[in-house]
PDB file of C-alpha atoms (C1' of nucleotides) in Angstrom:
ATOM      1  CA  MET O1323       0.000   0.000   0.000  1.00 49.00           C
ATOM      2  CA  LEU O1324       3.060   2.192  -0.466  1.00 54.00           C
ATOM      3  CA  ASN O1325       2.264   3.396  -4.029  1.00 76.00           C
ATOM      4  CA  GLN O1326      -1.019   5.258  -3.850  1.00 85.00           C
ATOM      5  CA  PRO O1327      -3.701   2.752  -2.844  1.00 92.00           C
ATOM      6  CA  SER O1328      -6.703   2.214  -5.119  1.00 97.00           C
ATOM      7  CA  PRO O1329     -10.281   3.151  -4.132  1.00 97.00           C
ATOM      8  CA  LEU O1330     -10.969  -0.537  -3.541  1.00 98.00           C
ATOM      9  CA  ASP O1331      -7.954  -0.842  -1.230  1.00 98.00           C
ATOM     10  CA  LEU O1332      -9.135   2.167   0.764  1.00 98.00           C
ATOM     11  CA  THR O1333     -12.739   1.001   0.936  1.00 98.00           C
ATOM     12  CA  PHE O1334     -12.042  -2.548   2.108  1.00 98.00           C
ATOM     13  CA  GLN O1335      -9.412  -1.234   4.502  1.00 98.00           C
ATOM     14  CA  ALA O1336     -11.994   1.186   5.906  1.00 98.00           C
ATOM     15  CA  LEU O1337     -14.541  -1.610   6.339  1.00 98.00           C
ATOM     16  CA  ALA O1338     -12.014  -3.917   8.031  1.00 98.00           C
ATOM     17  CA  ASP O1339     -12.386  -2.136  11.367  1.00 98.00           C
ATOM     18  CA  PRO O1340     -15.384  -2.858  13.624  1.00 98.00           C
ATOM     19  CA  THR O1341     -15.539   0.711  14.914  1.00 98.00           C
ATOM     20  CA  ARG O1342     -15.691   2.051  11.377  1.00 98.00           C
ATOM     21  CA  ARG O1343     -18.363  -0.471  10.395  1.00 98.00           C
ATOM     22  CA  ALA O1344     -20.333   0.681  13.435  1.00 98.00           C
ATOM     23  CA  LEU O1345     -20.023   4.249  12.171  1.00 98.00           C
ATOM     24  CA  VAL O1346     -21.300   3.154   8.765  1.00 98.00           C
ATOM     25  CA  GLU O1347     -24.178   1.257  10.380  1.00 98.00           C
ATOM     26  CA  ARG O1348     -25.114   4.398  12.234  1.00 98.00           C
ATOM     27  CA  LEU O1349     -24.819   6.632   9.186  1.00 98.00           C
ATOM     28  CA  VAL O1350     -26.991   4.529   6.881  1.00 97.00           C
ATOM     29  CA  ARG O1351     -29.854   5.499   9.195  1.00 96.00           C
ATOM     30  CA  GLY O1352     -29.185   9.158   8.465  1.00 96.00           C
ATOM     31  CA  PRO O1353     -26.586  11.924   8.790  1.00 97.00           C
ATOM     32  CA  ALA O1354     -24.992  12.719  12.141  1.00 98.00           C
ATOM     33  CA  SER O1355     -22.516  15.102  13.717  1.00 98.00           C
ATOM     34  CA  VAL O1356     -19.076  14.012  14.896  1.00 98.00           C
ATOM     35  CA  SER O1357     -20.004  14.085  18.566  1.00 97.00           C
ATOM     36  CA  GLU O1358     -23.264  12.234  17.954  1.00 98.00           C
ATOM     37  CA  LEU O1359     -21.185   9.528  16.271  1.00 98.00           C
ATOM     38  CA  ALA O1360     -18.649   9.508  19.082  1.00 98.00           C
ATOM     39  CA  GLN O1361     -21.157   9.374  21.922  1.00 97.00           C
ATOM     40  CA  PRO O1362     -21.860   5.579  21.947  1.00 97.00           C
ATOM     41  CA  LEU O1363     -18.228   4.681  21.252  1.00 97.00           C
ATOM     42  CA  ASP O1364     -15.793   3.879  24.028  1.00 96.00           C
ATOM     43  CA  MET O1365     -12.853   5.959  22.842  1.00 97.00           C
ATOM     44  CA  SER O1366     -11.595   9.522  22.697  1.00 97.00           C
ATOM     45  CA  LEU O1367     -13.038  12.053  20.274  1.00 98.00           C
ATOM     46  CA  PRO O1368      -9.764  12.362  18.312  1.00 98.00           C
ATOM     47  CA  ALA O1369      -9.807   8.584  17.802  1.00 98.00           C
ATOM     48  CA  VAL O1370     -13.296   8.810  16.321  1.00 98.00           C
ATOM     49  CA  MET O1371     -12.184  11.641  14.066  1.00 98.00           C
ATOM     50  CA  GLN O1372      -9.329   9.532  12.791  1.00 98.00           C
ATOM     51  CA  HIS O1373     -11.762   6.750  11.941  1.00 98.00           C
ATOM     52  CA  LEU O1374     -13.970   9.283  10.162  1.00 98.00           C
ATOM     53  CA  ALA O1375     -10.934  10.521   8.225  1.00 98.00           C
ATOM     54  CA  VAL O1376     -10.283   6.959   7.038  1.00 98.00           C
ATOM     55  CA  LEU O1377     -13.928   6.562   6.002  1.00 98.00           C
ATOM     56  CA  GLU O1378     -13.862   9.910   4.244  1.00 98.00           C
ATOM     57  CA  SER O1379     -10.623   9.260   2.368  1.00 97.00           C
ATOM     58  CA  SER O1380     -12.123   6.013   1.092  1.00 98.00           C
ATOM     59  CA  GLY O1381     -15.183   7.885  -0.163  1.00 98.00           C
ATOM     60  CA  LEU O1382     -17.586   5.894   2.020  1.00 98.00           C
ATOM     61  CA  VAL O1383     -18.473   9.010   3.998  1.00 98.00           C
ATOM     62  CA  ARG O1384     -18.742  12.663   3.042  1.00 98.00           C
ATOM     63  CA  SER O1385     -19.045  15.539   5.457  1.00 98.00           C
ATOM     64  CA  GLU O1386     -19.547  19.270   5.569  1.00 97.00           C
ATOM     65  CA  LYS O1387     -19.039  21.767   8.323  1.00 97.00           C
ATOM     66  CA  VAL O1388     -21.584  24.459   8.996  1.00 97.00           C
ATOM     67  CA  GLY O1389     -20.978  26.744  11.924  1.00 96.00           C
ATOM     68  CA  ARG O1390     -18.992  24.618  14.334  1.00 97.00           C
ATOM     69  CA  VAL O1391     -20.692  21.299  13.676  1.00 98.00           C
ATOM     70  CA  ARG O1392     -19.548  18.856  11.017  1.00 98.00           C
ATOM     71  CA  THR O1393     -22.310  16.676   9.597  1.00 98.00           C
ATOM     72  CA  CYS O1394     -21.372  13.286   8.138  1.00 98.00           C
ATOM     73  CA  ARG O1395     -23.354  11.194   5.693  1.00 98.00           C
ATOM     74  CA  ILE O1396     -22.890   7.956   3.744  1.00 97.00           C
ATOM     75  CA  ASP O1397     -21.947   7.845   0.075  1.00 96.00           C
ATOM     76  CA  GLY O1398     -23.871   4.891  -1.320  1.00 94.00           C
ATOM     77  CA  GLY O1399     -21.860   4.797  -4.546  1.00 95.00           C
ATOM     78  CA  THR O1400     -18.648   3.820  -2.810  1.00 96.00           C
ATOM     79  CA  LEU O1401     -20.494   1.195  -0.819  1.00 97.00           C
ATOM     80  CA  SER O1402     -21.796  -0.386  -4.015  1.00 96.00           C
ATOM     81  CA  LEU O1403     -18.359  -0.237  -5.641  1.00 96.00           C
ATOM     82  CA  ALA O1404     -17.049  -2.643  -3.021  1.00 98.00           C
ATOM     83  CA  GLU O1405     -20.174  -4.760  -3.272  1.00 98.00           C
ATOM     84  CA  GLN O1406     -19.793  -5.034  -7.026  1.00 98.00           C
ATOM     85  CA  TRP O1407     -16.221  -6.247  -6.817  1.00 98.00           C
ATOM     86  CA  ILE O1408     -17.235  -9.074  -4.498  1.00 98.00           C
ATOM     87  CA  ASN O1409     -20.366  -9.846  -6.474  1.00 98.00           C
ATOM     88  CA  GLN O1410     -18.459 -10.190  -9.737  1.00 98.00           C
ATOM     89  CA  ARG O1411     -15.964 -12.662  -8.212  1.00 98.00           C
ATOM     90  CA  ARG O1412     -18.736 -14.653  -6.582  1.00 97.00           C
ATOM     91  CA  MET O1413     -20.653 -14.770  -9.860  1.00 96.00           C
ATOM     92  CA  GLU O1414     -17.609 -15.959 -11.764  1.00 97.00           C
ATOM     93  CA  TRP O1415     -16.908 -18.553  -9.100  1.00 97.00           C
ATOM     94  CA  ALA O1416     -20.509 -19.794  -9.178  1.00 95.00           C
ATOM     95  CA  SER O1417     -20.687 -19.983 -12.970  1.00 92.00           C
ATOM     96  CA  ARG O1418     -17.478 -21.986 -13.053  1.00 90.00           C
ATOM     97  CA  LEU O1419     -18.889 -24.481 -10.558  1.00 79.00           C
ATOM     98  CA  ASP O1420     -21.961 -24.629 -12.774  1.00 71.00           C
ATOM     99  CA  ARG O1421     -19.989 -25.457 -15.898  1.00 79.00           C
ATOM    100  CA  LEU O1422     -18.056 -28.033 -13.917  1.00 71.00           C
ATOM    101  CA  GLY O1423     -21.308 -29.643 -12.800  1.00 69.00           C
ATOM    102  CA  GLN O1424     -22.616 -29.794 -16.357  1.00 72.00           C
ATOM    103  CA  TYR O1425     -19.384 -31.358 -17.535  1.00 69.00           C
ATOM    104  CA  LEU O1426     -19.536 -34.023 -14.862  1.00 71.00           C
ATOM    105  CA  GLU O1427     -23.133 -34.665 -15.898  1.00 69.00           C
ATOM    106  CA  THR O1428     -22.154 -35.288 -19.519  1.00 77.00           C
ATOM    107  CA  LEU O1429     -19.437 -37.685 -18.355  1.00 70.00           C
ATOM    108  CA  LYS O1430     -21.981 -39.581 -16.293  1.00 63.00           C
ATOM    109  CA  ASN O1431     -24.414 -39.805 -19.230  1.00 71.00           C
ATOM    110  CA  GLN O1432     -21.698 -40.980 -21.581  1.00 68.00           C
ATOM    111  CA  GLY O1433     -20.967 -43.799 -19.143  1.00 59.00           C
ATOM    112  CA  GLU O1434     -24.615 -44.884 -19.048  1.00 61.00           C
ATOM    113  CA  GLU O1435     -25.766 -44.769 -22.672  1.00 55.00           C
ATOM    114  CA  PRO O1436     -23.638 -47.027 -24.875  1.00 55.00           C
TER     115      PRO O1436
ATOM    116  CA  MET B 369      -8.132  -5.582  16.340  1.00 50.00           C
ATOM    117  CA  LEU B 370      -6.412  -6.663  19.559  1.00 54.00           C
ATOM    118  CA  ASN B 371      -9.274  -8.799  20.958  1.00 76.00           C
ATOM    119  CA  GLN B 372      -9.862 -11.624  18.531  1.00 85.00           C
ATOM    120  CA  PRO B 373     -11.098 -10.061  15.282  1.00 92.00           C
ATOM    121  CA  SER B 374     -14.462 -11.084  13.836  1.00 97.00           C
ATOM    122  CA  PRO B 375     -14.842 -12.984  10.546  1.00 97.00           C
ATOM    123  CA  LEU B 376     -15.943  -9.731   8.919  1.00 97.00           C
ATOM    124  CA  ASP B 377     -12.821  -7.939  10.164  1.00 98.00           C
ATOM    125  CA  LEU B 378     -10.628 -10.693   8.763  1.00 98.00           C
ATOM    126  CA  THR B 379     -12.441 -10.856   5.448  1.00 98.00           C
ATOM    127  CA  PHE B 380     -12.419  -7.125   4.694  1.00 98.00           C
ATOM    128  CA  GLN B 381      -8.836  -6.916   5.913  1.00 98.00           C
ATOM    129  CA  ALA B 382      -7.932  -9.740   3.533  1.00 98.00           C
ATOM    130  CA  LEU B 383      -9.646  -7.996   0.616  1.00 98.00           C
ATOM    131  CA  ALA B 384      -7.975  -4.660   1.375  1.00 98.00           C
ATOM    132  CA  ASP B 385      -4.729  -5.731  -0.277  1.00 98.00           C
ATOM    133  CA  PRO B 386      -4.386  -5.647  -4.095  1.00 98.00           C
ATOM    134  CA  THR B 387      -2.118  -8.706  -4.167  1.00 98.00           C
ATOM    135  CA  ARG B 388      -4.663 -10.707  -2.192  1.00 98.00           C
ATOM    136  CA  ARG B 389      -7.512  -9.533  -4.421  1.00 98.00           C
ATOM    137  CA  ALA B 390      -5.414 -10.654  -7.400  1.00 98.00           C
ATOM    138  CA  LEU B 391      -5.079 -14.073  -5.756  1.00 98.00           C
ATOM    139  CA  VAL B 392      -8.846 -14.214  -5.284  1.00 98.00           C
ATOM    140  CA  GLU B 393      -9.408 -13.161  -8.903  1.00 98.00           C
ATOM    141  CA  ARG B 394      -7.154 -15.983 -10.000  1.00 98.00           C
ATOM    142  CA  LEU B 395      -8.779 -18.540  -7.720  1.00 98.00           C
ATOM    143  CA  VAL B 396     -12.365 -17.860  -8.779  1.00 97.00           C
ATOM    144  CA  ARG B 397     -11.324 -19.270 -12.158  1.00 96.00           C
ATOM    145  CA  GLY B 398     -10.363 -22.522 -10.466  1.00 96.00           C
ATOM    146  CA  PRO B 399      -8.017 -24.071  -7.920  1.00 97.00           C
ATOM    147  CA  ALA B 400      -4.273 -23.543  -8.151  1.00 98.00           C
ATOM    148  CA  SER B 401      -1.045 -24.529  -6.428  1.00 98.00           C
ATOM    149  CA  VAL B 402       1.024 -22.082  -4.391  1.00 98.00           C
ATOM    150  CA  SER B 403       3.695 -21.715  -7.059  1.00 97.00           C
ATOM    151  CA  GLU B 404       1.122 -21.283  -9.817  1.00 98.00           C
ATOM    152  CA  LEU B 405      -0.328 -18.456  -7.775  1.00 98.00           C
ATOM    153  CA  ALA B 406       3.099 -16.972  -7.128  1.00 98.00           C
ATOM    154  CA  GLN B 407       4.324 -17.141 -10.718  1.00 97.00           C
ATOM    155  CA  PRO B 408       2.727 -13.926 -12.075  1.00 97.00           C
ATOM    156  CA  LEU B 409       3.403 -11.965  -8.881  1.00 97.00           C
ATOM    157  CA  ASP B 410       6.465  -9.802  -8.451  1.00 96.00           C
ATOM    158  CA  MET B 411       7.488 -10.936  -4.981  1.00 97.00           C
ATOM    159  CA  SER B 412       9.149 -13.783  -3.132  1.00 97.00           C
ATOM    160  CA  LEU B 413       7.369 -17.088  -2.582  1.00 98.00           C
ATOM    161  CA  PRO B 414       7.271 -16.656   1.216  1.00 98.00           C
ATOM    162  CA  ALA B 415       5.509 -13.313   0.703  1.00 98.00           C
ATOM    163  CA  VAL B 416       2.845 -15.032  -1.398  1.00 98.00           C
ATOM    164  CA  MET B 417       2.451 -17.693   1.265  1.00 98.00           C
ATOM    165  CA  GLN B 418       1.881 -15.039   3.889  1.00 98.00           C
ATOM    166  CA  HIS B 419      -0.834 -13.509   1.737  1.00 98.00           C
ATOM    167  CA  LEU B 420      -2.384 -16.957   1.340  1.00 98.00           C
ATOM    168  CA  ALA B 421      -2.253 -17.432   5.114  1.00 98.00           C
ATOM    169  CA  VAL B 422      -4.210 -14.198   5.535  1.00 98.00           C
ATOM    170  CA  LEU B 423      -6.784 -15.313   2.965  1.00 98.00           C
ATOM    171  CA  GLU B 424      -7.036 -18.710   4.610  1.00 98.00           C
ATOM    172  CA  SER B 425      -7.439 -17.371   8.137  1.00 97.00           C
ATOM    173  CA  SER B 426     -10.288 -15.193   6.891  1.00 98.00           C
ATOM    174  CA  GLY B 427     -11.976 -18.230   5.362  1.00 98.00           C
ATOM    175  CA  LEU B 428     -11.903 -16.811   1.841  1.00 98.00           C
ATOM    176  CA  VAL B 429      -9.545 -19.558   0.725  1.00 98.00           C
ATOM    177  CA  ARG B 430      -9.178 -23.178   1.724  1.00 98.00           C
ATOM    178  CA  SER B 431      -6.260 -25.423   0.812  1.00 98.00           C
ATOM    179  CA  GLU B 432      -5.072 -28.962   1.097  1.00 97.00           C
ATOM    180  CA  LYS B 433      -1.679 -30.481   0.619  1.00 97.00           C
ATOM    181  CA  VAL B 434      -1.239 -33.694  -1.286  1.00 97.00           C
ATOM    182  CA  GLY B 435       2.273 -34.923  -1.806  1.00 96.00           C
ATOM    183  CA  ARG B 436       4.391 -31.807  -1.866  1.00 97.00           C
ATOM    184  CA  VAL B 437       1.927 -29.500  -3.606  1.00 98.00           C
ATOM    185  CA  ARG B 438      -0.674 -27.436  -1.800  1.00 98.00           C
ATOM    186  CA  THR B 439      -3.814 -26.725  -3.794  1.00 98.00           C
ATOM    187  CA  CYS B 440      -5.825 -23.619  -2.955  1.00 98.00           C
ATOM    188  CA  ARG B 441      -9.448 -22.910  -3.764  1.00 98.00           C
ATOM    189  CA  ILE B 442     -12.023 -20.192  -3.055  1.00 97.00           C
ATOM    190  CA  ASP B 443     -14.710 -20.524  -0.398  1.00 96.00           C
ATOM    191  CA  GLY B 444     -17.729 -18.772  -1.882  1.00 94.00           C
ATOM    192  CA  GLY B 445     -19.561 -18.631   1.422  1.00 95.00           C
ATOM    193  CA  THR B 446     -17.084 -16.274   3.015  1.00 96.00           C
ATOM    194  CA  LEU B 447     -17.164 -14.106  -0.091  1.00 96.00           C
ATOM    195  CA  SER B 448     -20.922 -13.766   0.170  1.00 96.00           C
ATOM    196  CA  LEU B 449     -20.739 -13.038   3.901  1.00 96.00           C
ATOM    197  CA  ALA B 450     -18.848  -9.850   3.141  1.00 98.00           C
ATOM    198  CA  GLU B 451     -21.140  -9.063   0.234  1.00 98.00           C
ATOM    199  CA  GLN B 452     -24.193  -9.433   2.447  1.00 98.00           C
ATOM    200  CA  TRP B 453     -22.909  -7.033   5.048  1.00 98.00           C
ATOM    201  CA  ILE B 454     -22.418  -4.334   2.427  1.00 98.00           C
ATOM    202  CA  ASN B 455     -25.667  -5.144   0.682  1.00 98.00           C
ATOM    203  CA  GLN B 456     -27.689  -4.815   3.885  1.00 98.00           C
ATOM    204  CA  ARG B 457     -26.215  -1.384   4.664  1.00 98.00           C
ATOM    205  CA  ARG B 458     -26.739  -0.205   1.106  1.00 97.00           C
ATOM    206  CA  MET B 459     -30.338  -1.428   1.178  1.00 96.00           C
ATOM    207  CA  GLU B 460     -31.045   0.320   4.442  1.00 96.00           C
ATOM    208  CA  TRP B 461     -29.432   3.486   3.114  1.00 97.00           C
ATOM    209  CA  ALA B 462     -31.450   3.326  -0.107  1.00 95.00           C
ATOM    210  CA  SER B 463     -34.759   2.688   1.638  1.00 92.00           C
ATOM    211  CA  ARG B 464     -34.161   5.635   3.936  1.00 91.00           C
ATOM    212  CA  LEU B 465     -33.554   7.909   0.969  1.00 79.00           C
ATOM    213  CA  ASP B 466     -36.730   6.525  -0.524  1.00 72.00           C
ATOM    214  CA  ARG B 467     -38.832   7.344   2.543  1.00 79.00           C
ATOM    215  CA  LEU B 468     -37.240  10.779   2.607  1.00 72.00           C
ATOM    216  CA  GLY B 469     -38.208  11.312  -1.035  1.00 70.00           C
ATOM    217  CA  GLN B 470     -41.811  10.288  -0.391  1.00 73.00           C
ATOM    218  CA  TYR B 471     -41.995  12.620   2.582  1.00 70.00           C
ATOM    219  CA  LEU B 472     -40.715  15.529   0.518  1.00 72.00           C
ATOM    220  CA  GLU B 473     -43.305  14.638  -2.128  1.00 70.00           C
ATOM    221  CA  THR B 474     -46.158  14.858   0.379  1.00 78.00           C
ATOM    222  CA  LEU B 475     -44.854  18.231   1.543  1.00 71.00           C
ATOM    223  CA  LYS B 476     -44.853  19.464  -2.064  1.00 65.00           C
ATOM    224  CA  ASN B 477     -48.405  18.239  -2.666  1.00 71.00           C
ATOM    225  CA  GLN B 478     -49.656  19.830   0.524  1.00 68.00           C
ATOM    226  CA  GLY B 479     -48.257  23.130  -0.735  1.00 58.00           C
ATOM    227  CA  GLU B 480     -50.092  22.823  -4.085  1.00 59.00           C
ATOM    228  CA  GLU B 481     -53.551  21.532  -3.181  1.00 53.00           C
ATOM    229  CA  PRO B 482     -55.312  23.894  -0.751  1.00 53.00           C
TER     230      PRO B 482
ATOM    231  C1'  DC X 830     -16.749  39.915  27.657  1.00 87.32           C
ATOM    232  C1'  DG X 831     -15.949  35.096  29.379  1.00 87.32           C
ATOM    233  C1'  DG X 832     -17.307  30.226  29.472  1.00 87.32           C
ATOM    234  C1'  DT X 833     -19.027  26.198  27.275  1.00 87.32           C
ATOM    235  C1'  DT X 834     -19.552  23.386  23.196  1.00 87.32           C
ATOM    236  C1'  DG X 835     -17.839  21.038  19.012  1.00 87.32           C
ATOM    237  C1'  DG X 836     -14.162  20.095  16.639  1.00 87.32           C
ATOM    238  C1'  DT X 837      -9.036  20.014  15.314  1.00 87.32           C
ATOM    239  C1'  DT X 838      -3.921  19.510  15.561  1.00 87.32           C
ATOM    240  C1'  DA X 839       0.183  17.437  17.030  1.00 87.32           C
ATOM    241  C1'  DA X 840       3.015  14.310  19.341  1.00 87.32           C
ATOM    242  C1'  DG X 841       4.004   9.879  21.059  1.00 87.32           C
ATOM    243  C1'  DC X 842       3.635   4.989  21.635  1.00 87.32           C
ATOM    244  C1'  DA X 843       2.510  -0.092  21.229  1.00 87.32           C
ATOM    245  C1'  DT X 844       1.348  -3.300  17.940  1.00 87.32           C
ATOM    246  C1'  DG X 845       0.378  -4.913  13.244  1.00 87.32           C
ATOM    247  C1'  DT X 846       1.534  -5.479   8.242  1.00 87.32           C
ATOM    248  C1'  DG X 847       4.145  -6.536   4.110  1.00 87.32           C
ATOM    249  C1'  DC X 848       7.897  -7.553   2.635  1.00 87.32           C
ATOM    250  C1'  DT X 849      12.928  -9.516   2.633  1.00 87.32           C
ATOM    251  C1'  DT X 850      16.682 -13.140   3.162  1.00 87.32           C
ATOM    252  C1'  DT X 851      18.347 -17.298   4.872  1.00 87.32           C
ATOM    253  C1'  DA X 852      17.862 -21.792   6.074  1.00 87.32           C
ATOM    254  C1'  DG X 853      15.354 -25.471   6.336  1.00 87.32           C
ATOM    255  C1'  DT X 854      11.986 -30.115   5.264  1.00 87.32           C
ATOM    256  C1'  DA X 855       9.456 -33.206   2.672  1.00 87.32           C
ATOM    257  C1'  DT X 856       8.513 -35.340  -2.151  1.00 87.32           C
ATOM    258  C1'  DT X 857       9.401 -36.804  -6.588  1.00 87.32           C
ATOM    259  C1'  DC X 858      12.488 -37.802 -10.494  1.00 87.32           C
ATOM    260  C1'  DC X 859      16.546 -40.046 -12.535  1.00 87.32           C
TER     261       DC X 859
ATOM    262  C1'  DG P 441      21.347 -42.375  -3.344  1.00 87.32           C
ATOM    263  C1'  DG P 442      21.456 -37.485  -5.056  1.00 87.32           C
ATOM    264  C1'  DA P 443      19.490 -33.543  -7.373  1.00 87.32           C
ATOM    265  C1'  DA P 444      15.602 -30.856  -8.356  1.00 87.32           C
ATOM    266  C1'  DT P 445      10.967 -29.258  -6.869  1.00 87.32           C
ATOM    267  C1'  DA P 446       7.527 -27.336  -3.811  1.00 87.32           C
ATOM    268  C1'  DC P 447       6.770 -25.510   0.033  1.00 87.32           C
ATOM    269  C1'  DT P 448       7.763 -23.911   5.106  1.00 87.32           C
ATOM    270  C1'  DA P 449       9.889 -21.640   9.180  1.00 87.32           C
ATOM    271  C1'  DA P 450      12.225 -17.955  11.307  1.00 87.32           C
ATOM    272  C1'  DA P 451      14.183 -13.652  11.857  1.00 87.32           C
ATOM    273  C1'  DG P 452      14.506  -8.905  10.832  1.00 87.32           C
ATOM    274  C1'  DC P 453      13.187  -4.405   9.120  1.00 87.32           C
ATOM    275  C1'  DA P 454      10.561  -0.263   7.402  1.00 87.32           C
ATOM    276  C1'  DC P 455       6.424   1.624   7.606  1.00 87.32           C
ATOM    277  C1'  DA P 456       1.280   1.736   8.760  1.00 87.32           C
ATOM    278  C1'  DT P 457      -2.518   1.640  12.305  1.00 87.32           C
ATOM    279  C1'  DG P 458      -5.168   2.592  16.308  1.00 87.32           C
ATOM    280  C1'  DC P 459      -5.102   4.527  20.002  1.00 87.32           C
ATOM    281  C1'  DT P 460      -3.744   8.116  23.758  1.00 87.32           C
ATOM    282  C1'  DT P 461      -3.015  12.896  25.953  1.00 87.32           C
ATOM    283  C1'  DA P 462      -2.346  17.721  25.790  1.00 87.32           C
ATOM    284  C1'  DA P 463      -2.962  21.725  23.729  1.00 87.32           C
ATOM    285  C1'  DC P 464      -5.623  24.706  20.639  1.00 87.32           C
ATOM    286  C1'  DC P 465      -9.314  27.323  17.803  1.00 87.32           C
ATOM    287  C1'  DA P 466     -13.738  28.910  16.518  1.00 87.32           C
ATOM    288  C1'  DA P 467     -18.648  29.527  17.181  1.00 87.32           C
ATOM    289  C1'  DC P 468     -22.502  30.134  20.107  1.00 87.32           C
ATOM    290  C1'  DC P 469     -24.626  31.419  24.767  1.00 87.32           C
ATOM    291  C1'  DG P 470     -25.703  34.416  28.637  1.00 87.32           C
TER     292       DG P 470
END
DNA sequence: CGGTTGGTTAAGCATGTGCTTTAGTATTCC
DNA sequence: GGAATACTAAAGCACATGCTTAACCAACCG
């Protein structure tokens, strides 16, 4: 991860931490301020901000500051980017198993018929 | 991640590395030996094995050794576990936006009718 | 104005991660 | 048996991560 990490790197890395997933779980229910997000978590405010920075640099979360309160919200597009990557692999994996099954079926039938 | 990490932690962590995603992309096309997996990668064999160990401890990959060659294959279940987590958040996020849209629609109609 | 609230910055520290090299151990081939 | 193959184990190192505490700043409140 030395040479600038890809969006996918950043997104999966962001999701790899339980605290950050908890933040995402909170934010899918609607926007929230930094201290609202920090309140249920058992760590210092700066720690929460660092987690938010990770989420934001991955694109999973966007935020804007008005007055002295920063409001954070989910970016669904980034979420679905990660989902798509997994989905495509799983699809390819499943279709390969399918072809394999069909092939084994033809072998079985060849053994029965003649 | 000090106190034993959850399957989701391990899986997203495993997917956060481009080399490991490349290994997964290779393995969805079918099983392969360690050295087959290492061949296209620009790093030492032990490094590849460490990546495989990460994938295996997450459950994304299983492997068995027969003779002197270890054959690795994808576990689709673990892949879909990660996919489901994302999908559920994205669904919840989308349905909230939907309710919000409907609410705004009713507000608009109330303004027009009377 | 002065205090509280909400957030930010910086520094420091323990532990984790992603490699490397070097030195093995089994298997299989001739 | 001896060489080649396929993997494994161990140690070490540079850098990243996930916290902490101790200031600090800016906006609102009375």
